[in-house]
Coordinates of C-alpha atoms in Angstrom, one line a residue:
M32 CA 28.1 4.4 35.5
I33 CA 25.5 6.6 37.2
A34 CA 28.2 9.0 38.4
V35 CA 29.5 9.3 34.8
M36 CA 26.0 9.9 33.6
R37 CA 25.4 12.7 36.1
M38 CA 28.7 14.3 35.1
L39 CA 27.8 14.2 31.4
A40 CA 24.3 15.7 32.2
R41 CA 25.9 18.6 34.1
G42 CA 28.3 19.3 31.2
G43 CA 25.7 19.1 28.4
S44 CA 25.0 22.0 26.1
R45 CA 21.8 24.0 26.1
R46 CA 20.4 22.1 23.1
E47 CA 21.1 18.8 24.9
R48 CA 19.3 20.1 28.0
V49 CA 16.3 21.1 25.8
R50 CA 16.2 17.6 24.3
G51 CA 16.2 16.1 27.8
R52 CA 13.3 18.3 28.8
L53 CA 11.4 17.2 25.7
M54 CA 11.9 13.6 26.7
T55 CA 10.7 14.3 30.2
A56 CA 7.6 16.1 28.9
G57 CA 6.8 13.3 26.5
A58 CA 7.1 10.7 29.3
A59 CA 4.9 12.8 31.6
L60 CA 2.2 13.1 28.9
A61 CA 2.3 9.4 28.1
T62 CA 2.0 8.5 31.8
F63 CA -0.9 11.0 32.4
L64 CA -2.8 9.7 29.4
L65 CA -2.4 6.0 30.5
C66 CA -3.6 6.9 34.0
V67 CA -6.6 8.8 32.8
A68 CA -7.5 6.0 30.3
T69 CA -7.3 3.4 33.2
N70 CA -9.4 5.7 35.4
L71 CA -12.2 5.9 32.8
L72 CA -12.4 2.1 32.9
A73 CA -12.7 2.1 36.7
F74 CA -15.4 4.8 37.2
G75 CA -17.5 4.4 40.3
L76 CA -20.8 3.1 39.1
R77 CA -24.2 2.8 40.8
F78 CA -26.2 -0.4 40.4
S79 CA -29.9 -1.2 40.9
V80 CA -31.7 -4.5 41.2
H81 CA -33.7 -5.5 38.2
P82 CA -37.1 -6.9 38.8
E83 CA -35.8 -10.3 37.7
G84 CA -33.2 -10.2 40.4
Y85 CA -29.9 -9.2 38.6
L86 CA -27.9 -6.0 38.9
V87 CA -28.1 -3.3 36.2
E88 CA -25.9 -0.2 35.9
T89 CA -27.6 3.0 36.8
P90 CA -26.1 6.0 34.9
I91 CA -24.9 8.9 37.1
E92 CA -26.7 11.8 35.4
Y93 CA -24.3 14.5 36.5
L94 CA -21.4 12.8 34.7
G95 CA -23.1 13.7 31.4
F96 CA -21.5 12.1 28.4
F97 CA -19.3 9.9 30.6
S98 CA -22.2 8.3 32.4
G99 CA -22.4 5.5 29.8
R100 CA -20.0 2.6 29.6
D101 CA -19.6 2.9 25.8
A102 CA -18.7 6.6 26.0
R103 CA -16.0 5.8 28.6
L104 CA -14.6 3.0 26.4
I105 CA -14.4 5.3 23.4
T106 CA -12.7 8.0 25.3
A107 CA -10.2 5.5 26.9
L108 CA -9.4 4.2 23.4
A109 CA -8.8 7.7 22.2
L110 CA -6.5 8.5 25.1
A111 CA -4.6 5.2 24.6
L112 CA -4.1 6.1 20.9
L113 CA -2.4 9.3 21.9
V114 CA 0.3 7.3 23.8
V115 CA 1.6 5.8 20.5
P116 CA 2.8 9.1 18.8
T117 CA 4.1 10.2 22.2
M118 CA 6.4 7.2 22.5
A119 CA 7.4 7.6 18.8
F120 CA 8.4 11.2 19.6
L121 CA 10.5 9.9 22.6
H122 CA 12.3 7.5 20.3
Q123 CA 13.1 10.1 17.7
V124 CA 14.4 12.5 20.3
S125 CA 16.6 9.6 21.7
R126 CA 18.0 9.0 18.2
L127 CA 18.8 12.7 17.8
A128 CA 20.4 12.8 21.2
A129 CA 22.6 9.8 20.4
A130 CA 23.8 11.4 17.2
T131 CA 24.8 14.7 18.9
R132 CA 26.8 13.3 21.9
E133 CA 29.8 12.3 19.7
R134 CA 32.4 14.5 21.2
R135 CA 31.7 13.5 24.8
L136 CA 31.4 9.9 23.8
A137 CA 34.7 10.0 22.0
A138 CA 36.3 11.2 25.3
L139 CA 34.8 8.2 27.0
R140 CA 36.1 5.9 24.4
L141 CA 39.6 7.4 24.7
A142 CA 39.3 6.7 28.5
G143 CA 38.7 3.1 27.8
A144 CA 34.9 2.7 27.5
T145 CA 33.6 0.1 25.1
P146 CA 30.8 0.8 22.5
R147 CA 28.4 -1.3 24.7
E148 CA 29.1 0.9 27.7
V149 CA 28.6 4.0 25.7
R150 CA 25.2 2.7 24.5
L151 CA 24.3 1.9 28.1
L152 CA 25.0 5.5 29.1
G153 CA 22.4 6.6 26.5
A154 CA 19.9 4.0 27.9
Y155 CA 20.6 5.3 31.5
E156 CA 20.0 8.9 30.4
S157 CA 16.8 8.1 28.6
G158 CA 15.7 5.9 31.5
W159 CA 16.0 8.5 34.2
R160 CA 14.5 11.2 32.0
T161 CA 11.4 9.0 31.4
L162 CA 11.3 8.1 35.1
L163 CA 11.3 11.8 36.0
G164 CA 8.6 12.4 33.4
G165 CA 6.6 9.5 34.7
V166 CA 6.6 10.7 38.2
S167 CA 5.6 14.2 37.0
G168 CA 2.7 12.7 35.0
I169 CA 1.5 10.7 38.0
A170 CA 1.6 13.8 40.2
L171 CA -0.4 15.7 37.7
Y172 CA -2.9 12.9 37.4
L173 CA -3.3 12.6 41.2
A174 CA -3.9 16.3 41.5
A175 CA -6.6 16.3 38.8
N176 CA -8.1 13.0 40.1
L177 CA -8.4 14.1 43.7
T178 CA -10.1 17.4 42.6
L179 CA -12.7 15.5 40.5
A180 CA -13.2 12.8 43.2
L181 CA -14.0 15.5 45.8
S182 CA -16.3 17.5 43.5
L183 CA -18.2 14.5 42.0
E184 CA -19.1 12.7 45.2
G185 CA -16.8 9.8 44.7
A186 CA -17.9 8.9 41.2
V187 CA -14.3 9.3 40.0
P188 CA -12.2 6.9 42.1
L189 CA -8.4 6.7 42.3
V190 CA -6.7 4.2 40.2
P191 CA -5.2 1.5 42.5
P192 CA -1.5 2.1 43.4
V193 CA -0.5 -1.2 41.8
Q194 CA -1.8 0.0 38.4
I195 CA -0.1 3.4 38.8
L196 CA 3.2 1.7 39.6
A197 CA 2.7 -0.7 36.6
I198 CA 2.2 2.3 34.3
L199 CA 5.3 4.0 35.7
V200 CA 7.4 0.9 35.2
A201 CA 6.1 0.4 31.7
V202 CA 6.8 4.0 30.6
T203 CA 10.3 3.9 32.2
L204 CA 11.2 0.6 30.5
A205 CA 9.9 1.9 27.2
G206 CA 12.1 5.0 27.5
T207 CA 15.2 2.9 28.5
L208 CA 14.8 0.5 25.6
S209 CA 14.3 3.5 23.3
G210 CA 17.6 5.0 24.4
L211 CA 19.4 1.6 24.1
T212 CA 18.1 0.9 20.6
A213 CA 18.7 4.5 19.5
G214 CA 22.4 4.2 20.1
R215 CA 22.8 1.1 17.9
H216 CA 23.2 3.0 14.7
V217 CA 26.1 5.2 16.1
V218 CA 29.6 3.9 16.8
T219 CA 32.1 6.3 18.1
S220 CA 35.9 5.8 17.9
P221 CA 38.4 7.2 20.5
L222 CA 39.4 9.9 17.9
G223 CA 35.9 11.3 17.7
V224 CA 34.9 9.8 14.3
V225 CA 31.3 8.8 14.3
R226 CA 30.4 5.8 12.1
R227 CA 26.8 5.1 11.6
T228 CA 25.7 1.7 10.6
P229 CA 24.3 1.5 7.0
P230 CA 20.6 2.3 6.8
A231 CA 18.5 -0.9 6.9
G232 CA 16.5 -1.6 3.8
P233 CA 13.1 -3.3 3.5
R234 CA 12.9 -6.9 4.7
A235 CA 10.9 -9.9 3.4
L236 CA 9.5 -10.5 7.0
D237 CA 7.5 -7.3 6.6
L238 CA 5.6 -8.6 3.7
V239 CA 5.1 -11.9 5.5
L240 CA 3.4 -10.1 8.4
V241 CA 1.1 -8.3 5.8
A242 CA 0.2 -11.6 4.2
V243 CA -0.5 -13.5 7.5
G244 CA -2.5 -10.6 8.9
A245 CA -4.6 -10.3 5.8
G246 CA -5.2 -14.0 5.7
L247 CA -6.4 -14.2 9.4
L248 CA -8.6 -11.2 8.8
V249 CA -10.2 -12.6 5.7
A250 CA -10.6 -16.0 7.3
G251 CA -12.4 -14.5 10.3
L252 CA -14.7 -12.4 8.1
T253 CA -15.6 -15.0 5.6
G254 CA -15.8 -18.0 7.9
K255 CA -18.5 -16.6 10.2
G256 CA -20.4 -19.5 11.7
K257 CA -18.3 -22.1 9.9
F258 CA -15.0 -20.9 11.5
P259 CA -13.2 -23.7 13.5
G260 CA -13.7 -23.0 17.2
G261 CA -16.9 -21.0 16.8
P262 CA -17.6 -17.2 16.8
Y263 CA -15.1 -16.4 19.6
A264 CA -12.3 -18.0 17.5
A265 CA -13.4 -16.0 14.5
V266 CA -13.3 -12.7 16.5
L267 CA -9.8 -13.7 17.8
S268 CA -8.6 -14.4 14.3
M269 CA -9.9 -11.0 13.1
T270 CA -8.3 -9.2 16.0
A271 CA -4.9 -10.9 15.5
G272 CA -5.2 -10.3 11.8
M273 CA -5.8 -6.6 12.2
V274 CA -2.8 -6.3 14.6
L275 CA -0.5 -8.2 12.3
L276 CA -1.8 -6.3 9.2
L277 CA -1.3 -3.0 11.0
F278 CA 2.3 -3.7 12.0
G279 CA 3.1 -5.3 8.7
L280 CA 1.8 -2.2 6.8
V281 CA 3.9 0.1 9.1
L282 CA 7.1 -2.0 8.6
G283 CA 6.3 -2.8 5.0
A284 CA 6.0 0.9 4.1
A285 CA 9.8 0.8 3.5
W286 CA 9.2 -1.2 0.3
L287 CA 6.5 1.2 -0.8
I288 CA 8.7 4.3 0.0
R289 CA 11.7 2.9 -1.9
A290 CA 9.5 2.0 -5.0
A291 CA 8.0 5.5 -4.9
A292 CA 11.4 7.2 -4.6
R293 CA 12.8 5.1 -7.5
R294 CA 9.8 6.0 -9.7
A295 CA 10.1 9.7 -8.8
G296 CA 13.9 9.7 -9.5
R297 CA 13.4 8.1 -12.9
R298 CA 10.6 10.3 -14.1
T299 CA 11.7 13.7 -12.8
G300 CA 13.8 16.3 -14.8
V301 CA 14.2 18.6 -11.8
A302 CA 17.5 18.4 -9.8
E303 CA 15.8 19.1 -6.5
T304 CA 13.3 16.3 -6.9
L305 CA 16.1 13.9 -8.1
L306 CA 18.2 14.7 -5.0
A307 CA 15.2 14.3 -2.7
A308 CA 14.3 10.9 -4.4
R309 CA 17.8 9.6 -4.1
M310 CA 18.0 10.5 -0.4
V311 CA 14.7 8.9 0.4
E312 CA 15.7 5.8 -1.6
A313 CA 18.9 5.5 0.5
D314 CA 17.0 5.3 3.8
P315 CA 13.5 4.0 3.2
R316 CA 13.3 2.3 6.5
G317 CA 14.1 5.5 8.4
W318 CA 11.3 7.3 6.6
A319 CA 8.9 4.4 7.2
R320 CA 9.8 4.5 11.0
A321 CA 9.3 8.3 11.1
L322 CA 6.0 8.2 9.1
S323 CA 4.6 5.2 11.0
V324 CA 2.5 7.2 13.4
V325 CA 1.2 9.5 10.6
G326 CA 0.2 6.3 8.7
L327 CA -1.5 4.9 11.8
T328 CA -3.4 8.2 12.3
V329 CA -4.6 8.2 8.6
F330 CA -5.6 4.5 9.0
F331 CA -7.7 5.0 12.1
G332 CA -9.1 8.3 10.8
S333 CA -10.2 6.7 7.6
G334 CA -11.7 3.8 9.3
V335 CA -13.6 5.9 11.8
G336 CA -14.9 8.1 9.0
A337 CA -16.2 5.1 7.1
Q338 CA -18.1 4.0 10.2
Q339 CA -19.4 7.5 10.8
G340 CA -20.8 7.6 7.2
L341 CA -22.5 4.3 7.6
I342 CA -24.2 5.4 10.9
L343 CA -25.2 8.7 9.3
F344 CA -27.1 7.1 6.5
R345 CA -28.7 4.5 8.7
G346 CA -30.6 6.6 11.2
G347 CA -28.2 9.4 12.2
I348 CA -25.8 9.9 15.0
D349 CA -27.2 10.5 18.5
P350 CA -25.6 13.2 20.7
S351 CA -23.7 10.8 22.9
E352 CA -22.2 9.0 19.8
G353 CA -21.4 12.4 18.2
V354 CA -19.4 13.5 21.3
G355 CA -17.6 10.2 21.3
Y356 CA -16.6 10.5 17.6
L357 CA -15.6 14.1 18.2
L358 CA -13.3 13.0 21.0
V359 CA -11.8 10.3 18.7
D360 CA -11.2 12.9 16.0
L361 CA -9.6 15.3 18.5
A362 CA -7.3 12.5 19.7
L363 CA -6.3 11.7 16.1
L364 CA -5.6 15.4 15.5
V365 CA -3.4 15.6 18.6
A366 CA -1.7 12.3 17.5
L367 CA -1.0 13.9 14.1
V368 CA 0.6 17.0 15.8
T369 CA 2.7 14.8 18.1
S370 CA 3.8 12.7 15.1
A371 CA 4.8 15.9 13.3
A372 CA 7.1 16.7 16.2
A373 CA 8.7 13.2 15.8
L374 CA 9.1 14.0 12.1
V375 CA 11.0 17.2 12.9
A376 CA 13.3 15.2 15.1
H377 CA 13.8 12.6 12.3
Q378 CA 14.7 15.3 9.8
A379 CA 17.1 16.9 12.3
A380 CA 18.9 13.6 12.7
A381 CA 19.0 13.1 8.9
L382 CA 20.4 16.6 8.4
L383 CA 23.1 15.8 11.0
D384 CA 24.0 12.7 9.1
H385 CA 24.3 14.6 5.8
R386 CA 25.6 17.9 7.1
H387 CA 28.9 17.6 5.2
S388 CA 27.0 17.0 1.9
F389 CA 24.6 19.8 2.4
A390 CA 27.4 22.2 3.4
A391 CA 29.4 21.2 0.3
L392 CA 26.3 21.8 -1.9
A393 CA 25.8 25.3 -0.3
A394 CA 29.6 26.1 -0.7
S395 CA 29.4 25.1 -4.4
G396 CA 26.8 27.8 -5.0
I397 CA 23.4 26.1 -4.6
P398 CA 21.1 28.5 -2.7
G399 CA 19.6 27.6 0.6
P400 CA 16.0 27.9 -0.5
A401 CA 16.6 25.2 -3.2
L402 CA 17.9 22.8 -0.5
G403 CA 14.9 23.7 1.6
R404 CA 12.7 22.5 -1.3
V405 CA 14.6 19.3 -1.3
L406 CA 13.4 18.6 2.3
T407 CA 9.8 19.4 1.3
R408 CA 10.0 17.1 -1.7
Q409 CA 11.5 14.3 0.4
A410 CA 8.5 14.5 2.7
L411 CA 6.1 14.5 -0.3
I412 CA 7.7 11.5 -1.9
A413 CA 7.7 9.5 1.3
A414 CA 4.4 10.5 2.8
L415 CA 2.1 10.2 -0.2
P416 CA 2.3 6.4 -0.7
V417 CA 2.3 5.7 3.0
C418 CA -0.8 7.8 3.6
G419 CA -2.5 6.5 0.5
V420 CA -2.1 2.9 1.4
A421 CA -3.1 3.6 5.1
A422 CA -6.3 5.3 4.0
V423 CA -7.2 2.4 1.6
A424 CA -6.5 -0.1 4.4
G425 CA -8.5 1.8 7.0
V426 CA -11.6 2.1 4.7
G427 CA -11.1 -1.4 3.4
V428 CA -11.2 -3.0 6.9
V429 CA -14.4 -1.3 7.9
V430 CA -16.1 -1.9 4.5
S431 CA -15.1 -5.5 4.3
S432 CA -16.3 -6.2 7.9
L433 CA -19.7 -4.5 7.3
W434 CA -20.1 -5.3 3.6
D435 CA -23.7 -6.6 4.0
T436 CA -24.7 -3.3 5.5
Y437 CA -22.8 -1.2 2.9
R438 CA -24.7 -3.0 0.1
E439 CA -27.9 -1.7 1.5
T440 CA -26.6 1.9 1.8
P441 CA -24.1 2.3 -1.1
E442 CA -24.1 6.1 -0.6
A443 CA -22.1 5.6 2.6
L444 CA -19.2 4.3 0.4
A445 CA -18.9 7.9 -1.1
V446 CA -18.6 9.3 2.4
A447 CA -16.0 6.7 3.3
A448 CA -14.0 7.5 0.2
A449 CA -14.2 11.2 0.8
R450 CA -13.0 10.8 4.4
G451 CA -10.1 8.6 3.1
V452 CA -9.0 11.3 0.6
L453 CA -9.3 13.9 3.3
M454 CA -7.1 12.0 5.7
V455 CA -4.5 11.5 2.9
G456 CA -4.4 15.2 2.3
I457 CA -4.1 16.0 6.0
G458 CA -1.3 13.5 6.5
V459 CA 0.7 14.6 3.4
L460 CA 0.2 18.3 4.3
A461 CA 1.4 17.7 7.9
A462 CA 4.6 16.0 6.6
M463 CA 5.3 18.9 4.2
L464 CA 4.7 21.5 6.8
T465 CA 7.0 19.6 9.1
A466 CA 9.7 19.7 6.4
R467 CA 9.3 23.5 6.2
A468 CA 9.6 23.7 10.0
A469 CA 13.0 22.0 9.8
R470 CA 14.4 24.7 7.6
P471 CA 16.0 26.7 10.5
I472 CA 18.0 23.5 11.3
L473 CA 19.0 23.3 7.6
R474 CA 20.3 26.9 7.7
R475 CA 22.6 26.0 10.6
T476 CA 23.8 23.0 8.7
L477 CA 24.7 25.1 5.7
R478 CA 27.3 27.2 7.6
P479 CA 30.9 26.8 6.5
E480 CA 31.7 25.0 9.7
G481 CA 29.8 22.1 8.4
L482 CA 32.6 21.4 5.9
R483 CA 35.0 20.6 8.7
E484 CA 36.0 17.0 8.9
E485 CA 36.1 15.5 12.4

C-alpha cells in the first residue's frame, strides 16, 4: 500500500502537489501553535515565600505582558483557537484532493482495488503529509524556543518531549482521519465514473444537541447555589452546556441554511439568485460544514466584544488586559482568514461537482460574470443566517451569564450589540470575498472541455 502511495505521489500533477504542500503547511502551523500554547502554560516562574509561610508567584519583569498568569492563559487560548480553522482547512483540502484523483483511482479499481482500499490510500496520503508538516512545525518551534530560552535566562523552558510527541501524534491522527472521511463521499468505478453520495441534509440530532446544551447552560446559570452538587457542578453544567450548544449550533446551521435558501428562492425574481438559492438548498450540510469556523469566529468575537464593553463601562481596561484582548482579536482575525481559505477549497470542490452544469450553462449563452455572481449570492444566502445566529448566541451567552452586572450598566448592551453587528458584517463580507476569489476556478470550469462526459 505504501509503495502504491509513493508511486501515485510521484505521478501527481502540479495542482495535486500544490494541494499536498498546502496540507503540509497547515499541519505545520497547527503543530507550531499547539506547542507554543503548551509552552505558555509551562513558563519558568519564580516564587517567593509569603510572610505567612506559603509560596507566591513573583512576576519576571523582563517578560513584560507575559509575566502574568492570566496573560499567558489568554494568549494560550487565542493560539488554541487558531488550530480549529487550520484543521478545517486541512479537511477541505483533503475533500478537494479526493475529488480530483478520479482518473488514478479508476486505474486502481481496474487493477482490482476495492473502494475501501482506495479510501485508505487517501488516508495514507493525508497522514504522511500531516506527519511531515508536524515534524516541520516541531522543528520550527524548537528553533524559536531555544533562541528565547537562551536570551531570557531560562524563563522560557522547553516543552517536555512527551507532550511534543503527543501533539505530533494528535495532529497526524487528525490528518489521517480527515483523509479517510473525505473519501467517503466519492466512489470510483473501474471505468472512471465518479459517483458521489447524495449530500446529507439536516438531522434531528443537531437540534437535540442545541436543546440539551441550552438546557444545561440555563440550569447552571439559574441554579446558582441551589444547583445539585454545589457550585462546581453548576460550573461543570455550564461548561458542558456551552460545548454542546456550540457544536449543536454548528451542525444545526444546516437547518437554518436550508430555510434561508428556500425563502430566498421563493421571494426572488432574479435568475441568478434563484439558481444560487437552489444550489445552496441542495447541499445545506456542506455549506454548514464550510461556514462552521466562520460561525465560531463570529460567536467568539461577539462574546469577547460584549465582555470588553462591560469592562469598559465599569472602570476601564488596564494595559495588560488591553494587550490580551488585542491578541484575542488578532487570533480571531487570523482564524477568519484561515477559514476563508477553507471556503475557497469548499467552493472549488463544489464547482468540480457541478462542472458539467456550469459548462452547459456557459455553452447555452449565459455569460461568465453572471455565473460568478451566482457564487457570490450563494455565499451571501448561506453566510448571513449563520453569522447572525452565531452573533446573537455569542452576545447572549455573555449577557445571560453576567445579567446582574449588565442591569447596572445598560449602556454596555449597546456596545455588545454593535460588536455583534460588526462581527456579522465581517463574517458575511469574508464569505463574499472568498466567493469572488473562486472566480478563476469558475473560469476554468466553464471551458468547453467541461461538457465532456467521463
